């Protein structure tokens, strides 16, 4: 059973019974893996006997650890590493008393825990990357498919003009592509081995300290940070902030889908099926639970990041409280990121587009969304202030009279002497939807090219 | 097994395998309890047949619910209530098809979940209250025992004067007493039943809506909020902010104990024993893990509260993402509060005071901590600016020469013509430790009286 | 000129050139007022000569303080109090050298600053209270005026049923009334004088310490906290959390208005006029800038509260960094609260309701919002699972066919043998809008009564 | 006068009368600069007449803008850009009516404001970079000067072993060097021009949109983002998170200096002079106000970053509330970063090191800080569990008896049969300070090399 990653509501909100990468079992296995790699690297550098490394490896592989006991004893000691190392040492001692003194040699609890978290995080990042790639692929496909589907652009929750759905989807794709690059780039330096010894000086390893850290890093597929980072968290926390940024971007997608799928807007629908979004009371409802998850993720992560940042000024060679809280908080950021990415993947994989509603919504504005180019044209004869005022008034009339703006402006040209110089064709051109969305089309092309070229 | 309340590191940091009040089992049981109470109240008001309430009660009592399945199906539906109600309805249907339509009648998912969370929270508050009372009792005992033990007061991490340990402990006691009052007061109105029906209007219950809500509240020992609060979270979130304030106060105790128990200060020690605070690498260390927990709690909770507050502007009649995230975040605040309170209880129950070190630290300042009253006395003959400047210079000399301030000022009186008017006895009185701490003593009395009188 | 309360964008977003209550001038005046009141209280208790109090009063009244100089020197000293007291002492010294030693006697910087902030905050709370009362009044008026105006209720951004606008507005009124009570109640204990002396023990005042604090509190119209609270911030920060809760509630009103005033929904409009919400590019737009402000406030305050809470664990007798940051952050919470309240006042004072659009939106659901009562009725003959499934299917058909649900279910009754027992009148009653909103009406009455009775 | 960047306490805490880069004047000037550059770029691409660009340039250069009026009108309009563009248009219109229609052509408020903020931010980053370089230089100098000065390492606020001051200072240098690289790298892509037009599609510019954006970027020395980023804030907010990470690292330096300069520790002192850190009440005090500022900065920024992240999910083509709040919050992050960097520069430039106290503090541990290597040696004969237990007991005895650990273990060797195999020289080697800090020395070399090579 995967458990331990959150309460019932937490797990349901993230659609995850638990996150395998940070489950108790994964974390314990990662810590034991570090002990083994450390022993092997030390044996390689003749810091400990090779046979001791064999014994440690053997015992670590078969060590049975009870997570709840680890919690209980770890709470007393201040870290779960103490009882874990004690258990491993005991097991090695039972096999070969001499080898037992080489367990965890020269390392400190934080070395073990930070490195184990880096291992778990690396796995989480690999999964995140794969899912983000799939989301991006879906966004690209949507951008291509609906490249010329026109729809309202909205700013400050008001219709602003006509854009294309393809433009919107291409933006999703570009931002996700850049987000992937960010995470990947940061992971390369942030997922580092920790090896400093009791207080960072690598004191126990004589001249071999740096070589040992480098060897350990290579064995674990992590980077060598070139320093002890027990109390220096900049490059580590940076990975979480990069991930948080992507969760924020996914949250924006969630906000947009939820707004565009309101009944009164109706341009998009979440994929249905399998009881998704059914209500306990209202049989007619299909709640947008994927958007919900994306929105919740983007709301949850900022508080977590503020905790990680607040934990940065850790005291002296190892902090009291801050480091421990950082480590306990860390997995949540990735849990949310994985939840958001999975939701986005399902959402974009089955997103329904209602082109008729897109058209209807444009029509319902009765041309007022073309007020901006119209005002520019009128400014040629009226000057800008008067032109803006006139168009603004005409738009107000559209709302009350229901007469479309294009018609209203034609009437104005006939009746307003100042406008007689105006060419009706030029005015009509302002209402040309195809021209209006040409810019969007060009940008879609440019954005898709960017993605292809990995910019 | 209690689980599901956090990852391995989380649970170890809080010294809790899980928090029973918000475990999967507790939450599920609370939800079922609400369904039963709802049915009973509806039967009472003749909204549903009494026999249906019997059937619902019977089935709810024996319903086997798999938490992981609930998570999985709840994730699809957007809330765990949907599969839970479905399971209960199915069970009731199997027993009595007619009764099945009365399950969850007129209520909505959020009614069930909010009320169940209020039930779980109430239990957490009761435990919190009991533990806080014990911490307060320990603080009072410490205040009495060390009422006249003198120690340095420190401001901005610098020695500032002489106070008494009793004064410090009495402040702990008063603040905790006030914190308890805060939580208790808020719990009385914040722990409310939720009953609004699908969108808050109590539509299904005809004229009996308000009576039903009131009856349900009475059955569950919760308060009747007098309104539907699906999307209005003010009185609910307020309980969490009160709890957060107390965690902050406990954090201050943790900061102070950790600073005062630094080796170089040595005035306090955490209770030892049972492997508390042992290090994986350093056999000489006793890490202050109780302070650590208090510090971590006070650092963790602000981010959680910011999430709860950020979730307040929930959309229309029920929010999309915000409510769900609030509910998932809610238990963490109480988990931390319980962890901090338990740590404080152990800490204050066994706090060691090193009176010799308190004395030594006062002595080590060589009287400079009496500079303030001294400057006031000197100001009588020199005027305040010159007096402050002189005392400031004398204090600097103390640091370099090692000559105590009292001696230095006596020398100054002999050699500085401006000071000849000064009475040496008046100057000496500035260095009277007993007089200096009389104010602290009076305040201890007043604070302990406050607590006794429940002010 | 009022300035210093934020950058250009900050001030514009809050529609405030600055907040008078926390302007440089207000804060400086409040600090001087505290010095005068302290001297007067000390003279009353014969701690200092009455003539010294006269001199201090006289000089404080006419002291010219340059805020920028205060900032510069205060930065060096660590607090603006140092140069302010220095300037006041210098002025008093110039008038009467002997009196100068009685300036700020026995007090510490934090006493002065905390008390001055309490004075400024009290004024802010009084203004907040007045504005909230007006907002509440507007909400009550709206609730009465639109008590029986029917509109869609929406949950998770989906139509859920039919409610009344009056129900919604009455909720606004009740929550604001409760919020006012919260703030008022907390202000009574939170707006306390600070007087502890250098490190909290009231050492300089002999037996008169408590009496002096009490007298000072009375003179300043603040409460006597009964303790030194330099490093104990629970009761102080509590006032900010109460205010934050109300900003959250106002944010919800902003979210709702902004959603309900989307063009495609059109049920509400913000009051226009005076160039409110015009666009730099788009003459047709009227941006909902009042909702914008409410939303921004509710998003800004959680981060500020997290900072205040994070600053609670202040070291020993006075913290290093935390207290100072708390004080610098404090005004922002109230600035936002005042900005939100002012925006709400304008918004509710001129809110436009479009009853036709409310009706249209109900009609556009083609009866699917009555699915819940319908399913309950059908459950009587089909059992609940089948009834829910049938209604769910019928609702899906409504969307595709456009045939209203009421008609569809009548057809079903004619064609589906299982439904023949059903009484058509009972089914039709499910679609009775008046009956559907009766519950809302009853609740409006109850809520307005609550407000009248000050519950 | 520089003003508007915060209240009195805020400015004093940051030791800044205001931050020039984000002052009202700077922001207004930057916005006008963008309008001019836009016009010039459009003239270059024949989108508007060259003469219109001349007129716009001329009028923008001499436009008198009243910031308070801008705030007032901007509040009404929802953005200060509306009144600014109106004023500029009016001025251009007065000079040449035809040119007026080309002001701000095709751009939207957010284009102007985001680009202006990028200009202001770029200047702030340049200053930040220069100051960080100087802080780093100071850290390198300290590392060299105190390379072999031994001092206690402390973990969880407890002595852990012996390190060198040079090791600590070299860590400061490396982390700051990496932080600079982070900020610089991110600034290159994050400081981008914004040009999307009313809703991101560059609709008004026909085929020239992308070229115009690129030209505008070149003119302003900003990067071309390759997309419209009105509602996509990932690459922008990323710059703030990088800066926040560095503020966190500086906060750690502040925490360490404040702890190491406690009277009881006394290893470091902040530079004094010029009234730095004087107290209003206590003439003997020198408060560590530079550490205070670093600590406050690191506590302030996490809440701000959480706000920026929370503002990321902006609605559709331009958000309602979130974007505006992000822009208003943005300057604060940089204000704090500049304040922290300036404080660090003064702090490291004059940091006093007390080598005698470093030695005394090592001696005061009576050798217990060498318990770790000792336990390892003893494990060779006792096995690890017994060795750890023995050393732990010996350390406890040291505390009670005062007998140094080295002596105690020698006694044990003589009296404990199990230890007879031990070579006293090997045991004595455990207490060799020079050997103990050799690892630190090697790491200092490596870290300083890293910095030199710009790794």
mmCIF file of N, CA and C in Angstrom, chain A residues 152 154-161 257-259 261-265 267 270 279-289 292 295 299 306 361 368-372 375 384 388 391-393 395-396, chain C residues 152 154-161 257-259 261-265 267 270 279-289 292 295 299 306 361 368-372 375 384 388 391-393 395-396:
data_model
loop_
_atom_site.group_PDB
_atom_site.id
_atom_site.type_symbol
_atom_site.label_atom_id
_atom_site.label_comp_id
_atom_site.label_asym_id
_atom_site.label_seq_id
_atom_site.Cartn_x
_atom_site.Cartn_y
_atom_site.Cartn_z
ATOM 1 N N UNK A 152 -13.464 34.720 -29.017
ATOM 2 C CA UNK A 152 -13.247 35.983 -28.314
ATOM 3 C C UNK A 152 -11.967 35.921 -27.493
ATOM 4 N N UNK A 154 -10.443 37.781 -24.212
ATOM 5 C CA UNK A 154 -11.070 38.499 -23.085
ATOM 6 C C UNK A 154 -9.990 39.029 -22.151
ATOM 7 N N UNK A 155 -10.130 40.272 -21.769
ATOM 8 C CA UNK A 155 -9.217 40.852 -20.790
ATOM 9 C C UNK A 155 -10.039 41.410 -19.647
ATOM 10 N N UNK A 156 -9.521 41.275 -18.436
ATOM 11 C CA UNK A 156 -10.236 41.686 -17.230
ATOM 12 C C UNK A 156 -11.668 41.130 -17.219
ATOM 13 N N UNK A 157 -11.808 39.911 -17.697
ATOM 14 C CA UNK A 157 -13.093 39.210 -17.755
ATOM 15 C C UNK A 157 -14.111 39.890 -18.667
ATOM 16 N N UNK A 158 -13.627 40.603 -19.676
ATOM 17 C CA UNK A 158 -14.508 41.266 -20.633
ATOM 18 C C UNK A 158 -14.040 40.935 -22.041
ATOM 19 N N UNK A 159 -14.967 40.790 -22.980
ATOM 20 C CA UNK A 159 -14.565 40.582 -24.370
ATOM 21 C C UNK A 159 -13.682 41.726 -24.841
ATOM 22 N N UNK A 160 -12.561 41.387 -25.477
ATOM 23 C CA UNK A 160 -11.611 42.426 -25.860
ATOM 24 C C UNK A 160 -11.399 42.468 -27.365
ATOM 25 N N UNK A 161 -11.603 41.355 -28.017
ATOM 26 C CA UNK A 161 -11.356 41.312 -29.456
ATOM 27 C C UNK A 161 -11.486 39.894 -29.939
ATOM 28 N N UNK A 257 -9.631 27.250 -18.750
ATOM 29 C CA UNK A 257 -10.596 26.216 -19.146
ATOM 30 C C UNK A 257 -11.863 26.334 -18.311
ATOM 31 N N UNK A 258 -11.713 26.579 -17.019
ATOM 32 C CA UNK A 258 -12.912 26.645 -16.181
ATOM 33 C C UNK A 258 -13.781 27.834 -16.572
ATOM 34 N N UNK A 259 -13.153 28.952 -16.924
ATOM 35 C CA UNK A 259 -13.950 30.118 -17.318
ATOM 36 C C UNK A 259 -14.587 29.917 -18.690
ATOM 37 N N UNK A 261 -15.438 27.209 -19.982
ATOM 38 C CA UNK A 261 -16.424 26.126 -19.999
ATOM 39 C C UNK A 261 -17.620 26.421 -19.106
ATOM 40 N N UNK A 262 -17.708 27.660 -18.599
ATOM 41 C CA UNK A 262 -18.950 28.028 -17.918
ATOM 42 C C UNK A 262 -20.109 27.831 -18.900
ATOM 43 N N UNK A 263 -21.265 27.443 -18.407
ATOM 44 C CA UNK A 263 -22.406 27.215 -19.292
ATOM 45 C C UNK A 263 -22.678 28.413 -20.178
ATOM 46 N N UNK A 264 -22.553 29.599 -19.606
ATOM 47 C CA UNK A 264 -22.900 30.803 -20.367
ATOM 48 C C UNK A 264 -21.851 31.135 -21.424
ATOM 49 N N UNK A 265 -20.678 30.558 -21.309
ATOM 50 C CA UNK A 265 -19.628 30.810 -22.305
ATOM 51 C C UNK A 265 -19.566 29.612 -23.257
ATOM 52 N N UNK A 267 -17.435 27.550 -24.586
ATOM 53 C CA UNK A 267 -16.519 27.347 -25.709
ATOM 54 C C UNK A 267 -15.695 26.070 -25.568
ATOM 55 N N UNK A 270 -14.448 20.128 -20.447
ATOM 56 C CA UNK A 270 -13.520 19.088 -20.000
ATOM 57 C C UNK A 270 -13.969 17.742 -20.546
ATOM 58 N N UNK A 279 -22.132 14.967 -9.425
ATOM 59 C CA UNK A 279 -22.459 15.621 -8.163
ATOM 60 C C UNK A 279 -23.225 14.666 -7.257
ATOM 61 N N UNK A 280 -23.065 14.855 -5.929
ATOM 62 C CA UNK A 280 -23.813 13.972 -5.028
ATOM 63 C C UNK A 280 -25.276 14.355 -4.983
ATOM 64 N N UNK A 281 -25.579 15.611 -5.283
ATOM 65 C CA UNK A 281 -26.967 16.062 -5.167
ATOM 66 C C UNK A 281 -27.597 16.376 -6.508
ATOM 67 N N UNK A 282 -26.789 16.818 -7.483
ATOM 68 C CA UNK A 282 -27.372 17.396 -8.680
ATOM 69 C C UNK A 282 -27.041 16.583 -9.921
ATOM 70 N N UNK A 283 -27.993 15.770 -10.377
ATOM 71 C CA UNK A 283 -27.708 14.841 -11.472
ATOM 72 C C UNK A 283 -27.370 15.531 -12.783
ATOM 73 N N UNK A 284 -27.715 16.814 -12.932
ATOM 74 C CA UNK A 284 -27.458 17.499 -14.196
ATOM 75 C C UNK A 284 -26.038 18.045 -14.288
ATOM 76 N N UNK A 285 -25.299 17.971 -13.204
ATOM 77 C CA UNK A 285 -24.017 18.656 -13.195
ATOM 78 C C UNK A 285 -22.863 17.800 -13.691
ATOM 79 N N UNK A 286 -21.937 18.469 -14.383
ATOM 80 C CA UNK A 286 -20.647 17.868 -14.709
ATOM 81 C C UNK A 286 -19.618 18.874 -14.224
ATOM 82 N N UNK A 287 -19.100 18.636 -13.044
ATOM 83 C CA UNK A 287 -18.167 19.606 -12.486
ATOM 84 C C UNK A 287 -16.798 19.501 -13.147
ATOM 85 N N UNK A 288 -16.182 20.628 -13.395
ATOM 86 C CA UNK A 288 -14.887 20.630 -14.098
ATOM 87 C C UNK A 288 -13.753 20.285 -13.133
ATOM 88 N N UNK A 289 -13.641 18.999 -12.814
ATOM 89 C CA UNK A 289 -12.725 18.602 -11.753
ATOM 90 C C UNK A 289 -11.259 18.653 -12.161
ATOM 91 N N UNK A 292 -10.377 22.202 -11.670
ATOM 92 C CA UNK A 292 -10.364 22.354 -10.225
ATOM 93 C C UNK A 292 -9.008 21.962 -9.649
ATOM 94 N N UNK A 295 -6.359 24.490 -10.596
ATOM 95 C CA UNK A 295 -6.517 25.717 -9.805
ATOM 96 C C UNK A 295 -6.036 25.486 -8.378
ATOM 97 N N UNK A 299 -2.850 27.228 -6.240
ATOM 98 C CA UNK A 299 -3.137 27.951 -5.003
ATOM 99 C C UNK A 299 -2.368 27.348 -3.826
ATOM 100 N N UNK A 306 6.759 29.601 -0.035
ATOM 101 C CA UNK A 306 7.107 30.615 0.970
ATOM 102 C C UNK A 306 7.718 29.939 2.192
ATOM 103 N N UNK A 361 -20.522 33.614 -29.500
ATOM 104 C CA UNK A 361 -20.060 34.619 -28.538
ATOM 105 C C UNK A 361 -19.465 35.838 -29.225
ATOM 106 N N UNK A 368 -18.768 45.154 -31.243
ATOM 107 C CA UNK A 368 -18.078 46.100 -30.347
ATOM 108 C C UNK A 368 -16.622 45.703 -30.103
ATOM 109 N N UNK A 369 -16.320 44.432 -30.280
ATOM 110 C CA UNK A 369 -14.918 44.032 -30.081
ATOM 111 C C UNK A 369 -13.994 44.557 -31.174
ATOM 112 N N UNK A 370 -14.580 45.205 -32.190
ATOM 113 C CA UNK A 370 -13.733 45.815 -33.212
ATOM 114 C C UNK A 370 -13.587 47.318 -32.982
ATOM 115 N N UNK A 371 -13.947 47.740 -31.793
ATOM 116 C CA UNK A 371 -13.926 49.170 -31.495
ATOM 117 C C UNK A 371 -12.524 49.752 -31.594
ATOM 118 N N UNK A 372 -11.527 48.955 -31.227
ATOM 119 C CA UNK A 372 -10.178 49.513 -31.215
ATOM 120 C C UNK A 372 -9.712 49.927 -32.619
ATOM 121 N N UNK A 375 -11.729 52.916 -33.803
ATOM 122 C CA UNK A 375 -11.348 54.194 -33.202
ATOM 123 C C UNK A 375 -10.090 54.740 -33.873
ATOM 124 N N UNK A 384 -7.696 61.768 -32.066
ATOM 125 C CA UNK A 384 -7.882 60.605 -31.204
ATOM 126 C C UNK A 384 -8.885 60.796 -30.066
ATOM 127 N N UNK A 388 -12.133 58.341 -29.877
ATOM 128 C CA UNK A 388 -12.355 57.408 -28.757
ATOM 129 C C UNK A 388 -13.712 57.677 -28.108
ATOM 130 N N UNK A 391 -16.578 56.445 -30.484
ATOM 131 C CA UNK A 391 -16.697 54.988 -30.526
ATOM 132 C C UNK A 391 -17.235 54.459 -29.199
ATOM 133 N N UNK A 392 -16.776 55.046 -28.138
ATOM 134 C CA UNK A 392 -17.243 54.633 -26.836
ATOM 135 C C UNK A 392 -18.756 54.824 -26.736
ATOM 136 N N UNK A 393 -19.229 55.976 -27.239
ATOM 137 C CA UNK A 393 -20.664 56.251 -27.196
ATOM 138 C C UNK A 393 -21.435 55.263 -28.088
ATOM 139 N N UNK A 395 -20.596 52.301 -28.860
ATOM 140 C CA UNK A 395 -20.617 50.978 -28.214
ATOM 141 C C UNK A 395 -21.699 50.928 -27.130
ATOM 142 N N UNK A 396 -21.842 52.006 -26.389
ATOM 143 C CA UNK A 396 -22.900 52.050 -25.383
ATOM 144 C C UNK A 396 -24.269 51.894 -26.051
ATOM 145 N N UNK C 152 -29.889 32.311 -11.134
ATOM 146 C CA UNK C 152 -29.221 31.021 -11.020
ATOM 147 C C UNK C 152 -28.277 31.014 -9.815
ATOM 148 N N UNK C 154 -24.936 29.031 -8.657
ATOM 149 C CA UNK C 154 -23.899 28.305 -9.401
ATOM 150 C C UNK C 154 -22.890 27.715 -8.420
ATOM 151 N N UNK C 155 -22.568 26.455 -8.642
ATOM 152 C CA UNK C 155 -21.531 25.829 -7.825
ATOM 153 C C UNK C 155 -20.472 25.248 -8.761
ATOM 154 N N UNK C 156 -19.225 25.357 -8.340
ATOM 155 C CA UNK C 156 -18.092 24.933 -9.184
ATOM 156 C C UNK C 156 -18.195 25.520 -10.592
ATOM 157 N N UNK C 157 -18.642 26.773 -10.648
ATOM 158 C CA UNK C 157 -18.790 27.520 -11.900
ATOM 159 C C UNK C 157 -19.813 26.894 -12.854
ATOM 160 N N UNK C 158 -20.788 26.205 -12.307
ATOM 161 C CA UNK C 158 -21.832 25.577 -13.116
ATOM 162 C C UNK C 158 -23.198 25.932 -12.519
ATOM 163 N N UNK C 159 -24.217 26.136 -13.361
ATOM 164 C CA UNK C 159 -25.558 26.363 -12.823
ATOM 165 C C UNK C 159 -25.982 25.196 -11.940
ATOM 166 N N UNK C 160 -26.513 25.530 -10.769
ATOM 167 C CA UNK C 160 -26.844 24.475 -9.818
ATOM 168 C C UNK C 160 -28.313 24.470 -9.469
ATOM 169 N N UNK C 161 -28.949 25.608 -9.567
ATOM 170 C CA UNK C 161 -30.352 25.682 -9.197
ATOM 171 C C UNK C 161 -30.788 27.123 -9.246
ATOM 172 N N UNK C 257 -19.099 39.385 -8.033
ATOM 173 C CA UNK C 257 -19.542 40.455 -8.925
ATOM 174 C C UNK C 257 -18.824 40.351 -10.268
ATOM 175 N N UNK C 258 -17.533 40.069 -10.222
ATOM 176 C CA UNK C 258 -16.809 40.009 -11.496
ATOM 177 C C UNK C 258 -17.308 38.865 -12.367
ATOM 178 N N UNK C 259 -17.643 37.746 -11.747
ATOM 179 C CA UNK C 259 -18.142 36.615 -12.533
ATOM 180 C C UNK C 259 -19.556 36.881 -13.043
ATOM 181 N N UNK C 261 -20.846 39.644 -13.696
ATOM 182 C CA UNK C 261 -20.912 40.758 -14.639
ATOM 183 C C UNK C 261 -20.139 40.476 -15.919
ATOM 184 N N UNK C 262 -19.673 39.229 -16.100
ATOM 185 C CA UNK C 262 -19.126 38.867 -17.405
ATOM 186 C C UNK C 262 -20.198 39.119 -18.468
ATOM 187 N N UNK C 263 -19.785 39.541 -19.634
ATOM 188 C CA UNK C 263 -20.756 39.822 -20.695
ATOM 189 C C UNK C 263 -21.703 38.654 -20.914
ATOM 190 N N UNK C 264 -21.162 37.447 -20.880
ATOM 191 C CA UNK C 264 -21.970 36.276 -21.203
ATOM 192 C C UNK C 264 -22.945 35.945 -20.078
ATOM 193 N N UNK C 265 -22.723 36.479 -18.900
ATOM 194 C CA UNK C 265 -23.625 36.236 -17.780
ATOM 195 C C UNK C 265 -24.526 37.450 -17.597
ATOM 196 N N UNK C 267 -25.588 39.477 -15.284
ATOM 197 C CA UNK C 267 -26.625 39.684 -14.277
ATOM 198 C C UNK C 267 -26.374 40.929 -13.437
ATOM 199 N N UNK C 270 -20.977 46.713 -12.484
ATOM 200 C CA UNK C 270 -20.420 47.699 -11.565
ATOM 201 C C UNK C 270 -20.964 49.079 -11.923
ATOM 202 N N UNK C 279 -10.526 51.762 -20.952
ATOM 203 C CA UNK C 279 -9.320 51.077 -21.409
ATOM 204 C C UNK C 279 -8.458 52.032 -22.214
ATOM 205 N N UNK C 280 -7.133 51.817 -22.184
ATOM 206 C CA UNK C 280 -6.263 52.687 -22.986
ATOM 207 C C UNK C 280 -6.360 52.341 -24.462
ATOM 208 N N UNK C 281 -6.737 51.133 -24.766
ATOM 209 C CA UNK C 281 -6.749 50.713 -26.170
ATOM 210 C C UNK C 281 -8.158 50.457 -26.690
ATOM 211 N N UNK C 282 -9.061 50.030 -25.812
ATOM 212 C CA UNK C 282 -10.328 49.491 -26.290
ATOM 213 C C UNK C 282 -11.517 50.327 -25.824
ATOM 214 N N UNK C 283 -12.033 51.180 -26.713
ATOM 215 C CA UNK C 283 -13.083 52.120 -26.313
ATOM 216 C C UNK C 283 -14.381 51.447 -25.879
ATOM 217 N N UNK C 284 -14.578 50.184 -26.244
ATOM 218 C CA UNK C 284 -15.836 49.520 -25.900
ATOM 219 C C UNK C 284 -15.815 48.938 -24.494
ATOM 220 N N UNK C 285 -14.677 48.985 -23.854
ATOM 221 C CA UNK C 285 -14.584 48.250 -22.594
ATOM 222 C C UNK C 285 -14.945 49.089 -21.383
ATOM 223 N N UNK C 286 -15.561 48.434 -20.422
ATOM 224 C CA UNK C 286 -15.749 49.000 -19.096
ATOM 225 C C UNK C 286 -15.211 47.944 -18.142
ATOM 226 N N UNK C 287 -13.986 48.134 -17.709
ATOM 227 C CA UNK C 287 -13.383 47.113 -16.856
ATOM 228 C C UNK C 287 -13.913 47.195 -15.428
ATOM 229 N N UNK C 288 -14.154 46.044 -14.823
ATOM 230 C CA UNK C 288 -14.727 46.011 -13.472
ATOM 231 C C UNK C 288 -13.649 46.311 -12.426
ATOM 232 N N UNK C 289 -13.271 47.567 -12.305
ATOM 233 C CA UNK C 289 -12.111 47.907 -11.475
ATOM 234 C C UNK C 289 -12.401 47.822 -9.984
ATOM 235 N N UNK C 292 -11.952 44.253 -9.256
ATOM 236 C CA UNK C 292 -10.507 44.057 -9.378
ATOM 237 C C UNK C 292 -9.810 44.394 -8.069
ATOM 238 N N UNK C 295 -10.601 41.799 -5.424
ATOM 239 C CA UNK C 295 -9.854 40.567 -5.684
ATOM 240 C C UNK C 295 -8.382 40.738 -5.333
ATOM 241 N N UNK C 299 -6.027 38.830 -2.405
ATOM 242 C CA UNK C 299 -4.848 38.082 -2.815
ATOM 243 C C UNK C 299 -3.593 38.633 -2.151
ATOM 244 N N UNK C 306 0.912 35.968 6.539
ATOM 245 C CA UNK C 306 1.924 34.923 6.765
ATOM 246 C C UNK C 306 3.211 35.550 7.288
ATOM 247 N N UNK C 361 -30.968 33.654 -18.093
ATOM 248 C CA UNK C 361 -29.997 32.606 -17.753
ATOM 249 C C UNK C 361 -30.677 31.390 -17.120
ATOM 250 N N UNK C 368 -32.909 22.120 -16.517
ATOM 251 C CA UNK C 368 -31.992 21.118 -15.945
ATOM 252 C C UNK C 368 -31.607 21.462 -14.502
ATOM 253 N N UNK C 369 -31.723 22.726 -14.141
ATOM 254 C CA UNK C 369 -31.385 23.076 -12.760
ATOM 255 C C UNK C 369 -32.408 22.548 -11.756
ATOM 256 N N UNK C 370 -33.488 21.970 -12.274
ATOM 257 C CA UNK C 370 -34.460 21.354 -11.353
ATOM 258 C C UNK C 370 -34.251 19.846 -11.272
ATOM 259 N N UNK C 371 -33.135 19.398 -11.733
ATOM 260 C CA UNK C 371 -32.869 17.958 -11.785
ATOM 261 C C UNK C 371 -32.852 17.332 -10.392
ATOM 262 N N UNK C 372 -32.385 18.074 -9.415
ATOM 263 C CA UNK C 372 -32.264 17.487 -8.087
ATOM 264 C C UNK C 372 -33.632 17.110 -7.494
ATOM 265 N N UNK C 375 -35.108 14.211 -9.497
ATOM 266 C CA UNK C 375 -34.506 12.903 -9.208
ATOM 267 C C UNK C 375 -35.087 12.339 -7.912
ATOM 268 N N UNK C 384 -33.272 5.206 -5.895
ATOM 269 C CA UNK C 384 -32.392 6.347 -6.119
ATOM 270 C C UNK C 384 -31.348 6.154 -7.225
ATOM 271 N N UNK C 388 -31.368 8.690 -10.398
ATOM 272 C CA UNK C 388 -30.251 9.589 -10.697
ATOM 273 C C UNK C 388 -29.735 9.352 -12.115
ATOM 274 N N UNK C 391 -32.301 10.740 -14.715
ATOM 275 C CA UNK C 391 -32.315 12.205 -14.798
ATOM 276 C C UNK C 391 -31.029 12.705 -15.439
ATOM 277 N N UNK C 392 -29.945 12.069 -15.084
ATOM 278 C CA UNK C 392 -28.666 12.460 -15.662
ATOM 279 C C UNK C 392 -28.714 12.304 -17.186
ATOM 280 N N UNK C 393 -29.287 11.195 -17.633
ATOM 281 C CA UNK C 393 -29.378 10.963 -19.075
ATOM 282 C C UNK C 393 -30.311 11.986 -19.732
ATOM 283 N N UNK C 395 -30.932 14.944 -18.761
ATOM 284 C CA UNK C 395 -30.242 16.247 -18.802
ATOM 285 C C UNK C 395 -29.270 16.305 -19.972
ATOM 286 N N UNK C 396 -28.571 15.197 -20.185
ATOM 287 C CA UNK C 396 -27.673 15.164 -21.341
ATOM 288 C C UNK C 396 -28.456 15.371 -22.640
#
